Short mmCIF file of C-alpha atoms in Angstrom, two decimals:
data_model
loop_
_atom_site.label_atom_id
_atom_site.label_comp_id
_atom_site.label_asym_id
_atom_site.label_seq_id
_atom_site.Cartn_x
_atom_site.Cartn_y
_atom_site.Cartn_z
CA UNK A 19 -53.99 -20.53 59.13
CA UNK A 20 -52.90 -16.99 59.86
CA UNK A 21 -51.03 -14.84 57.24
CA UNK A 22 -49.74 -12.27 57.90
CA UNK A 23 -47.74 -9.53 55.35
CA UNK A 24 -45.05 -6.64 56.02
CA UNK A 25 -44.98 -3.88 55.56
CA UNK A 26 -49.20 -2.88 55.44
CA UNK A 27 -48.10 -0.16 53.22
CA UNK A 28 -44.52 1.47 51.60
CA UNK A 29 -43.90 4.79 49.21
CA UNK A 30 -41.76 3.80 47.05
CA UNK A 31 -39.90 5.56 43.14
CA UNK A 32 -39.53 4.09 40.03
CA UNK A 33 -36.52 2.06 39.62
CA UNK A 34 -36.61 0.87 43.21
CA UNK A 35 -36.22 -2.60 44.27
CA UNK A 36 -39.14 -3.88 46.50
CA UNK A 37 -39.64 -6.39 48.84
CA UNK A 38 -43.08 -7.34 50.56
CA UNK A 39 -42.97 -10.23 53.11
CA UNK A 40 -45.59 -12.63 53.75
CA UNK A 41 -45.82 -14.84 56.81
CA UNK A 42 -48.04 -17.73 57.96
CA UNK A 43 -49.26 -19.05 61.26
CA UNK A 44 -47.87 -22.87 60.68
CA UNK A 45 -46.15 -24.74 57.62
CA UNK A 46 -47.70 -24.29 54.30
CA UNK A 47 -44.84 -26.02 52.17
CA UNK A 48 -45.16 -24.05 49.19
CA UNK A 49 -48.60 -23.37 48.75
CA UNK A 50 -48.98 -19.59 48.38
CA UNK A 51 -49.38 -17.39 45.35
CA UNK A 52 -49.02 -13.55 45.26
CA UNK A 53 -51.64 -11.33 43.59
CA UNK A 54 -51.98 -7.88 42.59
CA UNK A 55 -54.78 -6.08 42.33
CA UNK A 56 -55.37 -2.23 40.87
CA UNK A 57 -58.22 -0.14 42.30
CA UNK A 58 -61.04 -0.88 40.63
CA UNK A 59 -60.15 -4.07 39.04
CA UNK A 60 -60.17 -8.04 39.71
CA UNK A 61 -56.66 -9.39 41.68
CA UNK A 62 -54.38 -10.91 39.23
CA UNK A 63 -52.07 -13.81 40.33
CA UNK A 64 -48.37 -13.03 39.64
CA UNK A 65 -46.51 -15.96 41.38
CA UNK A 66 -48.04 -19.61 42.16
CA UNK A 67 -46.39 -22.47 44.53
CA UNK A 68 -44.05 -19.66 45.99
CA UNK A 69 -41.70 -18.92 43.39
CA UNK A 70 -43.11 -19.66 39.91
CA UNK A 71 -43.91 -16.14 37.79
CA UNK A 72 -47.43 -16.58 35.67
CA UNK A 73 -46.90 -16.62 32.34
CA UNK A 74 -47.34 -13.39 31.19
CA UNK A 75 -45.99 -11.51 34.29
CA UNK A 76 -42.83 -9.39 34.26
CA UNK A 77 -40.12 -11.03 34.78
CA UNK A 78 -38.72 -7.89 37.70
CA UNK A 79 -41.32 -10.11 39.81
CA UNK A 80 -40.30 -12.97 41.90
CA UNK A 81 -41.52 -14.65 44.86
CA UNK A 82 -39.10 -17.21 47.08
CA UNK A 83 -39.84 -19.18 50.31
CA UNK A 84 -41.30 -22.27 51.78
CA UNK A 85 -42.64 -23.12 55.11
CA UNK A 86 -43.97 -20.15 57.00
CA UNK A 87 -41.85 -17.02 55.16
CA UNK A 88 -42.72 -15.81 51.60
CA UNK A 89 -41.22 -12.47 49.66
CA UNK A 90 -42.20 -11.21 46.58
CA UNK A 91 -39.96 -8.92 45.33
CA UNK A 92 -40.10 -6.65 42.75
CA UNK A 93 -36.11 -5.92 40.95
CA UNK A 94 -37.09 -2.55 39.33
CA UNK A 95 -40.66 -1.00 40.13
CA UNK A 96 -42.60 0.44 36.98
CA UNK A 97 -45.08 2.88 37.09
CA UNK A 98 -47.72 0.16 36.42
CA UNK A 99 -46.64 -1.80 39.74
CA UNK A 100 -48.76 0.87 41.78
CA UNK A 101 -51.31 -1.69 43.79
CA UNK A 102 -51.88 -3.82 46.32
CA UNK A 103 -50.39 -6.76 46.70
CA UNK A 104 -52.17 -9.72 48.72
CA UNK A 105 -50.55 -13.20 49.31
CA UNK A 106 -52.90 -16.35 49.35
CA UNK A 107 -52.15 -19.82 51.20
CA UNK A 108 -54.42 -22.45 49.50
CA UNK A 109 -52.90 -25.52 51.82
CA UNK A 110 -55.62 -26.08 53.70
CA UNK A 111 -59.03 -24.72 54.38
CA UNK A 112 -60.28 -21.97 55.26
CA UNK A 113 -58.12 -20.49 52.20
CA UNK A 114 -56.70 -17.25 53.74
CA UNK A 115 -55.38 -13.95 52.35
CA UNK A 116 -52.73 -11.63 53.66
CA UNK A 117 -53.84 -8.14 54.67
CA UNK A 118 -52.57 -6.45 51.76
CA UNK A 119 -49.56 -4.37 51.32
CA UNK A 120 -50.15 -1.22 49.25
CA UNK A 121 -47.15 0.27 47.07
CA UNK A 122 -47.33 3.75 46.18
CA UNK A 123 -45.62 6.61 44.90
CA UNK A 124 -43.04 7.93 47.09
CA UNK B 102 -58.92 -18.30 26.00
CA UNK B 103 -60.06 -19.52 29.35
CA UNK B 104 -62.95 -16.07 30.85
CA UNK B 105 -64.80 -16.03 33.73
CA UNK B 106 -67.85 -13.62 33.16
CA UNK B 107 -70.02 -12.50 35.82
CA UNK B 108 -73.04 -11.26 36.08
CA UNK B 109 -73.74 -7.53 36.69
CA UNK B 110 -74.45 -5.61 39.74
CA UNK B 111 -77.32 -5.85 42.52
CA UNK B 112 -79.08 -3.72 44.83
CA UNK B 113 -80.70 -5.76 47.29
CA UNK B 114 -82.11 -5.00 51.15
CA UNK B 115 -81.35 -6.12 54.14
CA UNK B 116 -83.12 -10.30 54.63
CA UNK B 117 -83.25 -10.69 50.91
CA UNK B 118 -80.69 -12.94 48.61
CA UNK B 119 -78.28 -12.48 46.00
CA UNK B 120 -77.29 -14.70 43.23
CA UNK B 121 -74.11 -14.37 41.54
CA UNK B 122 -73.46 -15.92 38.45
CA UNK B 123 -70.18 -16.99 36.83
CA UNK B 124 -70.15 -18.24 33.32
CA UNK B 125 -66.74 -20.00 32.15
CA UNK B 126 -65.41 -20.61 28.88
CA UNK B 127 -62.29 -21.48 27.17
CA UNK B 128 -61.87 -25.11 29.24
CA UNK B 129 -63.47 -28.15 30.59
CA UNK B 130 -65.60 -26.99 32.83
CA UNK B 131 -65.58 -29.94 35.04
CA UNK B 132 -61.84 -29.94 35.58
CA UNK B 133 -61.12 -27.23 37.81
CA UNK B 134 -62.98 -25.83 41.16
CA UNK B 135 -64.54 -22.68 41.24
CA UNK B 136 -63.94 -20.50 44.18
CA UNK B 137 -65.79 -17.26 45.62
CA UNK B 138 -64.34 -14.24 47.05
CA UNK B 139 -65.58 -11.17 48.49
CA UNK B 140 -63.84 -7.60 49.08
CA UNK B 141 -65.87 -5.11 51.30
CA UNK B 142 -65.48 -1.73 50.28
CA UNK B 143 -61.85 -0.41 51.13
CA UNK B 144 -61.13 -4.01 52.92
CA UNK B 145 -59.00 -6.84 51.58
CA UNK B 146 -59.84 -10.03 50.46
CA UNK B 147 -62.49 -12.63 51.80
CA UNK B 148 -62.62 -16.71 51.03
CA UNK B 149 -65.97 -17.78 50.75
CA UNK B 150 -66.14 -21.25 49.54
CA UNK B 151 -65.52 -24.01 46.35
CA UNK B 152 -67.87 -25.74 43.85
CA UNK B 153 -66.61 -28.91 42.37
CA UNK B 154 -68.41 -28.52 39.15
CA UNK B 155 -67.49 -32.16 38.52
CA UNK B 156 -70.74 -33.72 40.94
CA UNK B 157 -71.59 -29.78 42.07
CA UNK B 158 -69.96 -31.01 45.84
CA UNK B 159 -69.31 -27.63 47.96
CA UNK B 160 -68.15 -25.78 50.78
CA UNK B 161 -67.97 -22.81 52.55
CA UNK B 162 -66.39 -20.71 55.15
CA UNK B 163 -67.63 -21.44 58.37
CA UNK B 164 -68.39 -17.72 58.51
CA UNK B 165 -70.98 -18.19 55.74
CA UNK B 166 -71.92 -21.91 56.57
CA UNK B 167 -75.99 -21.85 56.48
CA UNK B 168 -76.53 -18.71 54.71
CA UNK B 169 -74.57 -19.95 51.16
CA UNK B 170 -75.03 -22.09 48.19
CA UNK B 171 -73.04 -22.94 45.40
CA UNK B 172 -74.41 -24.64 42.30
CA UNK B 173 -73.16 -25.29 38.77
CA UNK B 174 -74.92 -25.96 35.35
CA UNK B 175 -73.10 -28.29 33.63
CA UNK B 176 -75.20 -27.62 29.81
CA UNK B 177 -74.08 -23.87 30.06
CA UNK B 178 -70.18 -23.91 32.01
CA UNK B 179 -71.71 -21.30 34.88
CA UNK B 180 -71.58 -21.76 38.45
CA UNK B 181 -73.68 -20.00 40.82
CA UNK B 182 -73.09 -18.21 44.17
CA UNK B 183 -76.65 -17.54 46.08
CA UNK B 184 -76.63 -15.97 49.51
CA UNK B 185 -78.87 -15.62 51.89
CA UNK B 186 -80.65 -13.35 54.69
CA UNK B 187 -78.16 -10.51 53.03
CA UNK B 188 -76.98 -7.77 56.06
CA UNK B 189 -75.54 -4.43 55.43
CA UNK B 190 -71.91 -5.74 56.56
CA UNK B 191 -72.49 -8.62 52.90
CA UNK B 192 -72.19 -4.82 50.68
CA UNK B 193 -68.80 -5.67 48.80
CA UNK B 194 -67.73 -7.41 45.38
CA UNK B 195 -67.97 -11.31 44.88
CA UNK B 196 -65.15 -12.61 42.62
CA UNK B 197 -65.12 -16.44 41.42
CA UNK B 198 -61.82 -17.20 40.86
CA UNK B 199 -60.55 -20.94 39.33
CA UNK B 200 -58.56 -23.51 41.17
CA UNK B 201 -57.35 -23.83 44.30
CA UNK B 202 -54.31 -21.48 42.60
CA UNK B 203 -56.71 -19.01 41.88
CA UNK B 204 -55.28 -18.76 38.24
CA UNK B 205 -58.22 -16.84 36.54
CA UNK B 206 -61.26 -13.98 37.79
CA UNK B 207 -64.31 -13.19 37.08
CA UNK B 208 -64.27 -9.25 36.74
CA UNK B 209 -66.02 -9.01 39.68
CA UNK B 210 -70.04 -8.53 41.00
CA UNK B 211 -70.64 -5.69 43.32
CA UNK B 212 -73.49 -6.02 45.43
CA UNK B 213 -74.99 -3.20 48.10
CA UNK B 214 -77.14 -4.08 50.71
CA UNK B 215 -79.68 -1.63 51.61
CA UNK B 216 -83.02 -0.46 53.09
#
């Protein structure tokens, strides 16, 4: 399975709402997650099944979608939300990451 | 709480192997898999493979299929990631990672390939 995110990268300002859409190849019900990950450091999962935030996670962080289409979308963007951002289908095997969409600051 | 801890960071040259380790704490280490991912440098991120930890049943990527193995140790909660006849292009950091949700990671385990 294919996945595929837009856009690969976007400048954006604190306050701003973001959205980062992630798209795979065939049906994968609900069986993505969203991860960030900050240079340097280990990805960190934000969302899991689509739309449920990990405990801990801000809640300006949502994900929505089922099938093929997946957003996560981020209400107010803090300086901390600088990173990449990769989904992850886990339906089937091979496991396969998105590409990556890097936020930075406009 | 529930830690993946890896082990540190190898230099290793090109036909040689690598072996990763990822000690888990915090939870019953036979309930969950154990996954591996790699990131080359500047690239995004690479599947690899599972462990069941449960039996120590794996699989890979058919990219690495014959040049990986995956192997737990049930007495001390680690998992191991060995690979094989190491290239220039296997330079990047290995992350375990647990459950197919990929809830928890290891901090990561860079490892550069070179002659």
């Amino acid at each position: 399975i294919q996945m595929t995110q837009s856009p690969s990268s976007l400048s954006a300002s604190v306050g701003d709402r973001v959205t980062i859409t992630c798209r795979a190849s065939q049906g994968i019900r609900d069986d993505l997650g969203w991860f960030q990950q900050k240079p340097g450091g280990a990805p960190k999962r934000l969302i899991y099944t689509a739309s449920n935030l990990q405990s801990g996670v801000p809640s300006r962080f949502s994900g929505s979608g089922s099938g093929t289409e997946f957003t996560l979308t981020i209400s107010s963007l803090q300086p901390e939300d600088f990173a990449t951002y990769y989904c992850l289908q886990h339906h089937s095997y091979p496991f396969t990451f998105g590409p990556g969409t890097k936020v930075d600051i406009k | 709480q529930v830690q993946l801890v890896q082990s540190g960071a190898e230099v290793k040259k090109p036909g040689a192997s690598v072996k990763v380790s990822c000690k888990t704490s915090g939870y019953t280490f036979t309930r969950f898999f154990i996954h591996w991912v790699r990131q080359a440098p500047g690239q995004g991120l690479e599947w690899m493979g599972w462990i069941n930890p449960s039996g120590g049943r794996s699989s890979s990527a058919q990219t690495f299929q014959g040049r990986i193995t995956m192997t737990r140790d049930t007495s001390t909660s680690t998992v191991y990631m060995e690979l094989h006849s190491l290239r220039s292009e296997d330079t990047a950091v290995y992350y375990c990672a647990r459950d197919g949700t990929f809830d928890i990671w290891g901090q990561g385990t860079k490892v550069t390939v070179s002659s």
